[in-house]
Tab-separated table of C-alpha atoms and ligand atoms in Angstrom:
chain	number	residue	atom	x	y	z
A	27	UNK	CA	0.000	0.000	0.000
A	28	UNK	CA	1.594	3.685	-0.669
A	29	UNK	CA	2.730	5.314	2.025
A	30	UNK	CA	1.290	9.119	2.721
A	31	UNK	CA	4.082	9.821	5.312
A	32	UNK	CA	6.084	12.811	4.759
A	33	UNK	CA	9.639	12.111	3.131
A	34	UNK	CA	12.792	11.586	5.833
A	35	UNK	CA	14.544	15.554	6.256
A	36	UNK	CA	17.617	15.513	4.440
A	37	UNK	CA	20.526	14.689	7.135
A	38	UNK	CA	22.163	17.782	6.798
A	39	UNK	CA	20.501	20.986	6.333
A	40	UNK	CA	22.536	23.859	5.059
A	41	UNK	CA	22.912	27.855	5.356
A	42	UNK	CA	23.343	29.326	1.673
A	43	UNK	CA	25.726	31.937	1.469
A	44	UNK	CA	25.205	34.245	-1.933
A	45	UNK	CA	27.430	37.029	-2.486
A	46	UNK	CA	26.588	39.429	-4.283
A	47	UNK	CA	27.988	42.419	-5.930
A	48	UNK	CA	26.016	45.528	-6.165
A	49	UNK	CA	24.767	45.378	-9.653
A	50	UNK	CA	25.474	49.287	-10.706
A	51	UNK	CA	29.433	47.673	-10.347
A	52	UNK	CA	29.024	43.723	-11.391
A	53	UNK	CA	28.829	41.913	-14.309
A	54	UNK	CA	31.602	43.964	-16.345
A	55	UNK	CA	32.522	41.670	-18.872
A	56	UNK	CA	29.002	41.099	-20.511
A	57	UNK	CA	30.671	42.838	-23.594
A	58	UNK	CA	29.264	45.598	-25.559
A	59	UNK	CA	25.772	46.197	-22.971
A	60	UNK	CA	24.517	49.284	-22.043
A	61	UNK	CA	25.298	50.320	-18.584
A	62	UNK	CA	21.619	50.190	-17.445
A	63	UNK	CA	20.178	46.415	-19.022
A	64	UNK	CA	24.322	45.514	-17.403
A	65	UNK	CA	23.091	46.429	-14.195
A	66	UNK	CA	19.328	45.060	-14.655
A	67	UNK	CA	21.110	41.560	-15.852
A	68	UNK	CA	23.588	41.396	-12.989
A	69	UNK	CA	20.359	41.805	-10.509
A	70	UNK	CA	18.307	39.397	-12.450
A	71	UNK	CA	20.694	36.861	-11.787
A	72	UNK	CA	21.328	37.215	-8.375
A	73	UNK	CA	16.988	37.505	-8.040
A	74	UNK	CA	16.662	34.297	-9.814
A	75	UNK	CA	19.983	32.409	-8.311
A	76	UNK	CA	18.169	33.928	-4.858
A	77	UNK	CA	14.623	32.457	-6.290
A	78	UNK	CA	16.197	28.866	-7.107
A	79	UNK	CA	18.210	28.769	-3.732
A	80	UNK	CA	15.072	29.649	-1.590
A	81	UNK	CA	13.265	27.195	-2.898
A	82	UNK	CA	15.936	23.774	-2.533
A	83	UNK	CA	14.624	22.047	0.404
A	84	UNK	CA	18.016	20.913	1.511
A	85	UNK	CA	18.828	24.473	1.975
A	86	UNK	CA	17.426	25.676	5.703
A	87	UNK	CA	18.525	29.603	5.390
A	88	UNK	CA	19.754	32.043	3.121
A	89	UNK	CA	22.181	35.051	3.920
A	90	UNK	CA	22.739	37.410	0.763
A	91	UNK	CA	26.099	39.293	1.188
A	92	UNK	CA	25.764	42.972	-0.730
A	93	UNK	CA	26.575	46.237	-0.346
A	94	UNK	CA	23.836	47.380	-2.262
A	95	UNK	CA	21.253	48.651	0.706
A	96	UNK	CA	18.354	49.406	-1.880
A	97	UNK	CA	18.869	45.661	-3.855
A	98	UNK	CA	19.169	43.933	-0.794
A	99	UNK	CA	15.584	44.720	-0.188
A	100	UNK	CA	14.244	43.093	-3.095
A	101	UNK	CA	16.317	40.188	-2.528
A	102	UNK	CA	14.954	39.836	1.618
A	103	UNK	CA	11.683	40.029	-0.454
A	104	UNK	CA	12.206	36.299	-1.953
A	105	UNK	CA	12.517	34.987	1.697
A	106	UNK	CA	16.890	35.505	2.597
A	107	UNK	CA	17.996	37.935	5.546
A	108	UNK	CA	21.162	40.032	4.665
A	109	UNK	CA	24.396	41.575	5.326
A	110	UNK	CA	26.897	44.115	4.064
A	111	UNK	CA	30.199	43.067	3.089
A	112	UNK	CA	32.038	45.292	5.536
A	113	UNK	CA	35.633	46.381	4.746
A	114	UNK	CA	36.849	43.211	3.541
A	115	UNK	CA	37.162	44.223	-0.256
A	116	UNK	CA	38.142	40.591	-1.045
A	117	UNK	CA	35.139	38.330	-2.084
A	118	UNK	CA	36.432	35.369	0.072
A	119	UNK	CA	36.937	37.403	3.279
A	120	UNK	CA	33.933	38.371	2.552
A	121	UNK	CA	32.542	34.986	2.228
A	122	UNK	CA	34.246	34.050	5.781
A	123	UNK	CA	32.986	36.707	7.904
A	124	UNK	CA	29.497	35.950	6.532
A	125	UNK	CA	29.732	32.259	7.786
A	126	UNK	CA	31.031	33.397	11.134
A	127	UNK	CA	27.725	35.258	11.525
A	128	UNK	CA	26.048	32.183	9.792
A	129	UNK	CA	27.374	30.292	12.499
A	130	UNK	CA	26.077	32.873	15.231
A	131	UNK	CA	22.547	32.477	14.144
A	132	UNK	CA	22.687	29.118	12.911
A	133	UNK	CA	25.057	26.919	14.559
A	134	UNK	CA	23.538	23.618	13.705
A	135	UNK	CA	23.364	24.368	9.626
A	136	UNK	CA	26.274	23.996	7.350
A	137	UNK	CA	27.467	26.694	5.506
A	138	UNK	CA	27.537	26.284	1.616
A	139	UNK	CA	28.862	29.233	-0.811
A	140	UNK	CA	27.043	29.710	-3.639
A	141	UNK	CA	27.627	32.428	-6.651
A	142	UNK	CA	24.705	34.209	-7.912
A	143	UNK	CA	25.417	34.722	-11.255
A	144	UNK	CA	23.516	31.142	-11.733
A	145	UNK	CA	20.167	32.434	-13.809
A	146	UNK	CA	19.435	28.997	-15.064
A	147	UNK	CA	19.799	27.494	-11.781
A	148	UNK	CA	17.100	24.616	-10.628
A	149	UNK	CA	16.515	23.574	-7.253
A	150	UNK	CA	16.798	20.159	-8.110
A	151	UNK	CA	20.187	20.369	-9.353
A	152	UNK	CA	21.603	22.332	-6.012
A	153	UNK	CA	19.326	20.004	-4.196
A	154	UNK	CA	21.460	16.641	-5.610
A	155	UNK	CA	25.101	18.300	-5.018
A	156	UNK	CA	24.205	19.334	-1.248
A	157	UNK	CA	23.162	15.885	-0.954
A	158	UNK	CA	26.646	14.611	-2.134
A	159	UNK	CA	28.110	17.088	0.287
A	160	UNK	CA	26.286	15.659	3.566
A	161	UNK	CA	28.822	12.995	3.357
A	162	UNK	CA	30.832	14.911	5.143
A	163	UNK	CA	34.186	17.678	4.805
A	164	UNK	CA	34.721	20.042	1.978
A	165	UNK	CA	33.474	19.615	-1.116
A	166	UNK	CA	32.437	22.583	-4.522
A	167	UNK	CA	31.188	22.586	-7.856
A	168	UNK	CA	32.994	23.528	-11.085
A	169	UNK	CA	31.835	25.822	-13.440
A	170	UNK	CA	30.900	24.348	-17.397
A	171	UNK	CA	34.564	24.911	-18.468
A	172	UNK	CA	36.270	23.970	-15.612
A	173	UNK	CA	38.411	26.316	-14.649
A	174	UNK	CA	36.301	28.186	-11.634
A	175	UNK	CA	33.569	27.592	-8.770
A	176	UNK	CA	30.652	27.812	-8.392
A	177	UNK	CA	29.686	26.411	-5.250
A	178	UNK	CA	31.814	25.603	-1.957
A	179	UNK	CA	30.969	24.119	1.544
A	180	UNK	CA	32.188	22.469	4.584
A	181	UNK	CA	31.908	22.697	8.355
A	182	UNK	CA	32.224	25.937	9.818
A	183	UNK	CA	35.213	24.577	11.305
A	184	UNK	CA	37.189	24.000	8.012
A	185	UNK	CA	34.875	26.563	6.000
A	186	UNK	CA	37.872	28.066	3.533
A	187	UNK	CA	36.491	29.215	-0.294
A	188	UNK	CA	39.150	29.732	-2.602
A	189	UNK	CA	36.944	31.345	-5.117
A	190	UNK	CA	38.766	33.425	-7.415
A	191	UNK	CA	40.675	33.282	-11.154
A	192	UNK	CA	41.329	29.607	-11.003
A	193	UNK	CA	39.732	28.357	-8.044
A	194	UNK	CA	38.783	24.919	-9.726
A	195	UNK	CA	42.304	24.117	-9.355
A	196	UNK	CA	42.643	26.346	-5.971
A	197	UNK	CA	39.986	24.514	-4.367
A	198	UNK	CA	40.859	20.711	-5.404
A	199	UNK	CA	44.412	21.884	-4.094
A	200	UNK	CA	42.727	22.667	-0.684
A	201	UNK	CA	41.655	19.015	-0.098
A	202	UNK	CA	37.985	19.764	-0.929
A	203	UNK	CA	36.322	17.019	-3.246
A	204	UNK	CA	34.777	17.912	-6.372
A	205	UNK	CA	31.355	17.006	-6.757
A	206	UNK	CA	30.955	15.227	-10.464
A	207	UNK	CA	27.580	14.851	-12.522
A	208	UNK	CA	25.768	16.843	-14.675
A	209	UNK	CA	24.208	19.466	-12.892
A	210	UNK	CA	24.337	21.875	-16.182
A	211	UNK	CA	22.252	24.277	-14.499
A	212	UNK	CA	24.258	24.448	-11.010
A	213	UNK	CA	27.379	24.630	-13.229
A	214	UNK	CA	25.994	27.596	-15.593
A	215	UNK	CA	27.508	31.006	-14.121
A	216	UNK	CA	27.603	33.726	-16.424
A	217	UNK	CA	30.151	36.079	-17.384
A	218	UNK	CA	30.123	36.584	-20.838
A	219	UNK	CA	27.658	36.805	-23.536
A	220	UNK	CA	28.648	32.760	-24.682
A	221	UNK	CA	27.398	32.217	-20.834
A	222	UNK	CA	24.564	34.116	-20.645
A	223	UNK	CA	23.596	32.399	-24.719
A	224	UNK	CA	23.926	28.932	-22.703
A	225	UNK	CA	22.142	29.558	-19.624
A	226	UNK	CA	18.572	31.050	-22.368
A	227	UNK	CA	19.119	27.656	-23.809
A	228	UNK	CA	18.919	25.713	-20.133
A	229	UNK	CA	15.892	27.851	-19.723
A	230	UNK	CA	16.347	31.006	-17.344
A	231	UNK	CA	14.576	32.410	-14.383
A	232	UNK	CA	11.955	35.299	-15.051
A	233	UNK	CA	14.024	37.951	-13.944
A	234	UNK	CA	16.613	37.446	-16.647
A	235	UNK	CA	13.871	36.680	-19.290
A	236	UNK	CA	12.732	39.889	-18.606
A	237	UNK	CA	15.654	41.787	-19.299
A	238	UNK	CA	17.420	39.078	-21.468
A	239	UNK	CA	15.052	39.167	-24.153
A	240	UNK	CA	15.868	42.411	-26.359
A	241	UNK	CA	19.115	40.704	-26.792
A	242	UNK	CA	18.423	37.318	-27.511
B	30	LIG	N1	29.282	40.781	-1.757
B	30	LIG	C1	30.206	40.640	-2.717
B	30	LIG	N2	29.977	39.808	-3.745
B	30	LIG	C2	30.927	39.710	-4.705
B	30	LIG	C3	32.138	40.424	-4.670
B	30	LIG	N3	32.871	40.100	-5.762
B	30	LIG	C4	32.134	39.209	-6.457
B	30	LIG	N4	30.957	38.975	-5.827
B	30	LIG	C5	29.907	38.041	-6.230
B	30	LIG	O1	30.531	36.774	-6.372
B	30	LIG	C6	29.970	36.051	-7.454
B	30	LIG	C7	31.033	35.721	-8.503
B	30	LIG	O2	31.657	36.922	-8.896
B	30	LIG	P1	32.111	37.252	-10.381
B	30	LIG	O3	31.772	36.175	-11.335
B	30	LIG	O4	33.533	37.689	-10.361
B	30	LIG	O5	31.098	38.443	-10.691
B	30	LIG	P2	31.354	39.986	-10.945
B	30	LIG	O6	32.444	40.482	-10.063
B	30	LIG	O7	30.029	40.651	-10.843
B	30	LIG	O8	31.769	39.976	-12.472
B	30	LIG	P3	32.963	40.695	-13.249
B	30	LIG	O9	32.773	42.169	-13.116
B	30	LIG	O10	32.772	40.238	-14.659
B	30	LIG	O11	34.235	40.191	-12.627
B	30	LIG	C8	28.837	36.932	-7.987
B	30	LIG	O12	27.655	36.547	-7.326
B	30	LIG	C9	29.254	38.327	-7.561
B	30	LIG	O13	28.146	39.216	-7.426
B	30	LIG	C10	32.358	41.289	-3.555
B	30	LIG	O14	33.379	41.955	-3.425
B	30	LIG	N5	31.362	41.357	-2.609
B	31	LIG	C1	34.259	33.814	-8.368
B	31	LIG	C2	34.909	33.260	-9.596
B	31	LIG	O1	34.030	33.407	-10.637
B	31	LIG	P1	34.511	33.834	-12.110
B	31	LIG	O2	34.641	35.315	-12.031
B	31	LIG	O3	35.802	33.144	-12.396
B	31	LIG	O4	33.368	33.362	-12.907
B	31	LIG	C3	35.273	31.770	-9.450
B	31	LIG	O5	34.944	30.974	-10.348
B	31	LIG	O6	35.902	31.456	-8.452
């Protein structure tokens, strides 16, 4: 006879940590954009990575990292609290001090580092690499080509991104493990117009349609 019980909790539950650069300043090598749809594109990531994140049930709480007062609104909006970045100016300092407040609120969560430059992200696909990294110690995500990150966790104790030019290779050299499969859409950050081309064929969230479309 089926069963109407509720499925088990995933064993580990995680914090997402999203950094996020104010959009007026991010996104700079989308190539030959006008400053305005630049900054509407950079925020339409982040709102749909935000969107995608929020709604992964492995993932318990989301902190959004900006310096962008006004943005950070809309992005509370989709259900994340939020900080400033502080003085750090360095994206994994950044990234650190945000767990150790992670850790103040939520001490019994795992933090997990996520870019949000992911428009094409699913929930099912950041759902099925968290699930890999409840095995326990450090463990990220590659980008498509394999050369950067898009994803990092581990313990608070040993919480260390190395994201960054090259921080495939900076983070494998760390001892974290890399998590293999598909996971196109988890793997999808965009930089470029060839990224942001592949992520509208994976099927985008609806703040990046929005804006996307004139230039598709
Ligand atoms: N809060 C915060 N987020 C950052 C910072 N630098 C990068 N990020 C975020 O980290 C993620 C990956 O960054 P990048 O791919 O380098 O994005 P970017 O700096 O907007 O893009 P470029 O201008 O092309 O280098 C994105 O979610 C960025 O918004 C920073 O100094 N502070
Ligand atoms: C943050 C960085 O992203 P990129 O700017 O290389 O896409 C990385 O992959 O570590």
């Amino acid at each position: 006879m089926a069963s109407h019980d509720p499925p088990d909790p995933p064993s580990t539950s995680f914090v997402a940590i999203l950094p996020v650069k104010p959009p007026r300043v991010g996104k700079s090598r989308l190539g030959d954009v006008e400053d305005v749809r630049r900054r509407d594109l950079a925020g339409a990531f982040a709102l749909d990575t935000v969107t995608a994140v929020v709604a992964c049930p492995e993932v318990a709480e989301v902190l959004v990292v900006t310096d962008d007062a006004a943005f950070s609104r809309d992005l509370v909006a989709l259900g994340c609290a939020s900080m400033p970045d502080g003085d750090t100016h360095d994206l994994n300092a950044t990234l650190q001090q945000a767990a150790l407040e992670a850790r103040r609120r939520w001490p019994h969560l795992q933090p997990v580092a996520i870019c949000a430059d992911l428009p094409a992200l699913r929930p099912d696909d950041l759902g099925a690499a968290l699930r890999v990294a409840s095995t326990g110690g450090a463990w990220f995500v590659a980008d498509a080509v394999e050369v950067g990150t898009t994803l990092y966790t581990a313990p608070y104790a040993e919480f260390a991104p190395r994201f960054g030019v090259g921080s495939r290779l900076a983070h494998q050299a760390s001892g974290a493990r890399a998590v293999t499969g598909g996971l196109a859409t988890l793997r999808c950050d965009v930089d470029d117009r060839a990224d942001l081309r592949r992520a509208l064929s994976l099927g985008v969230g609806t703040h990046t349609a929005a804006v996307a479309a004139p230039l598709a």
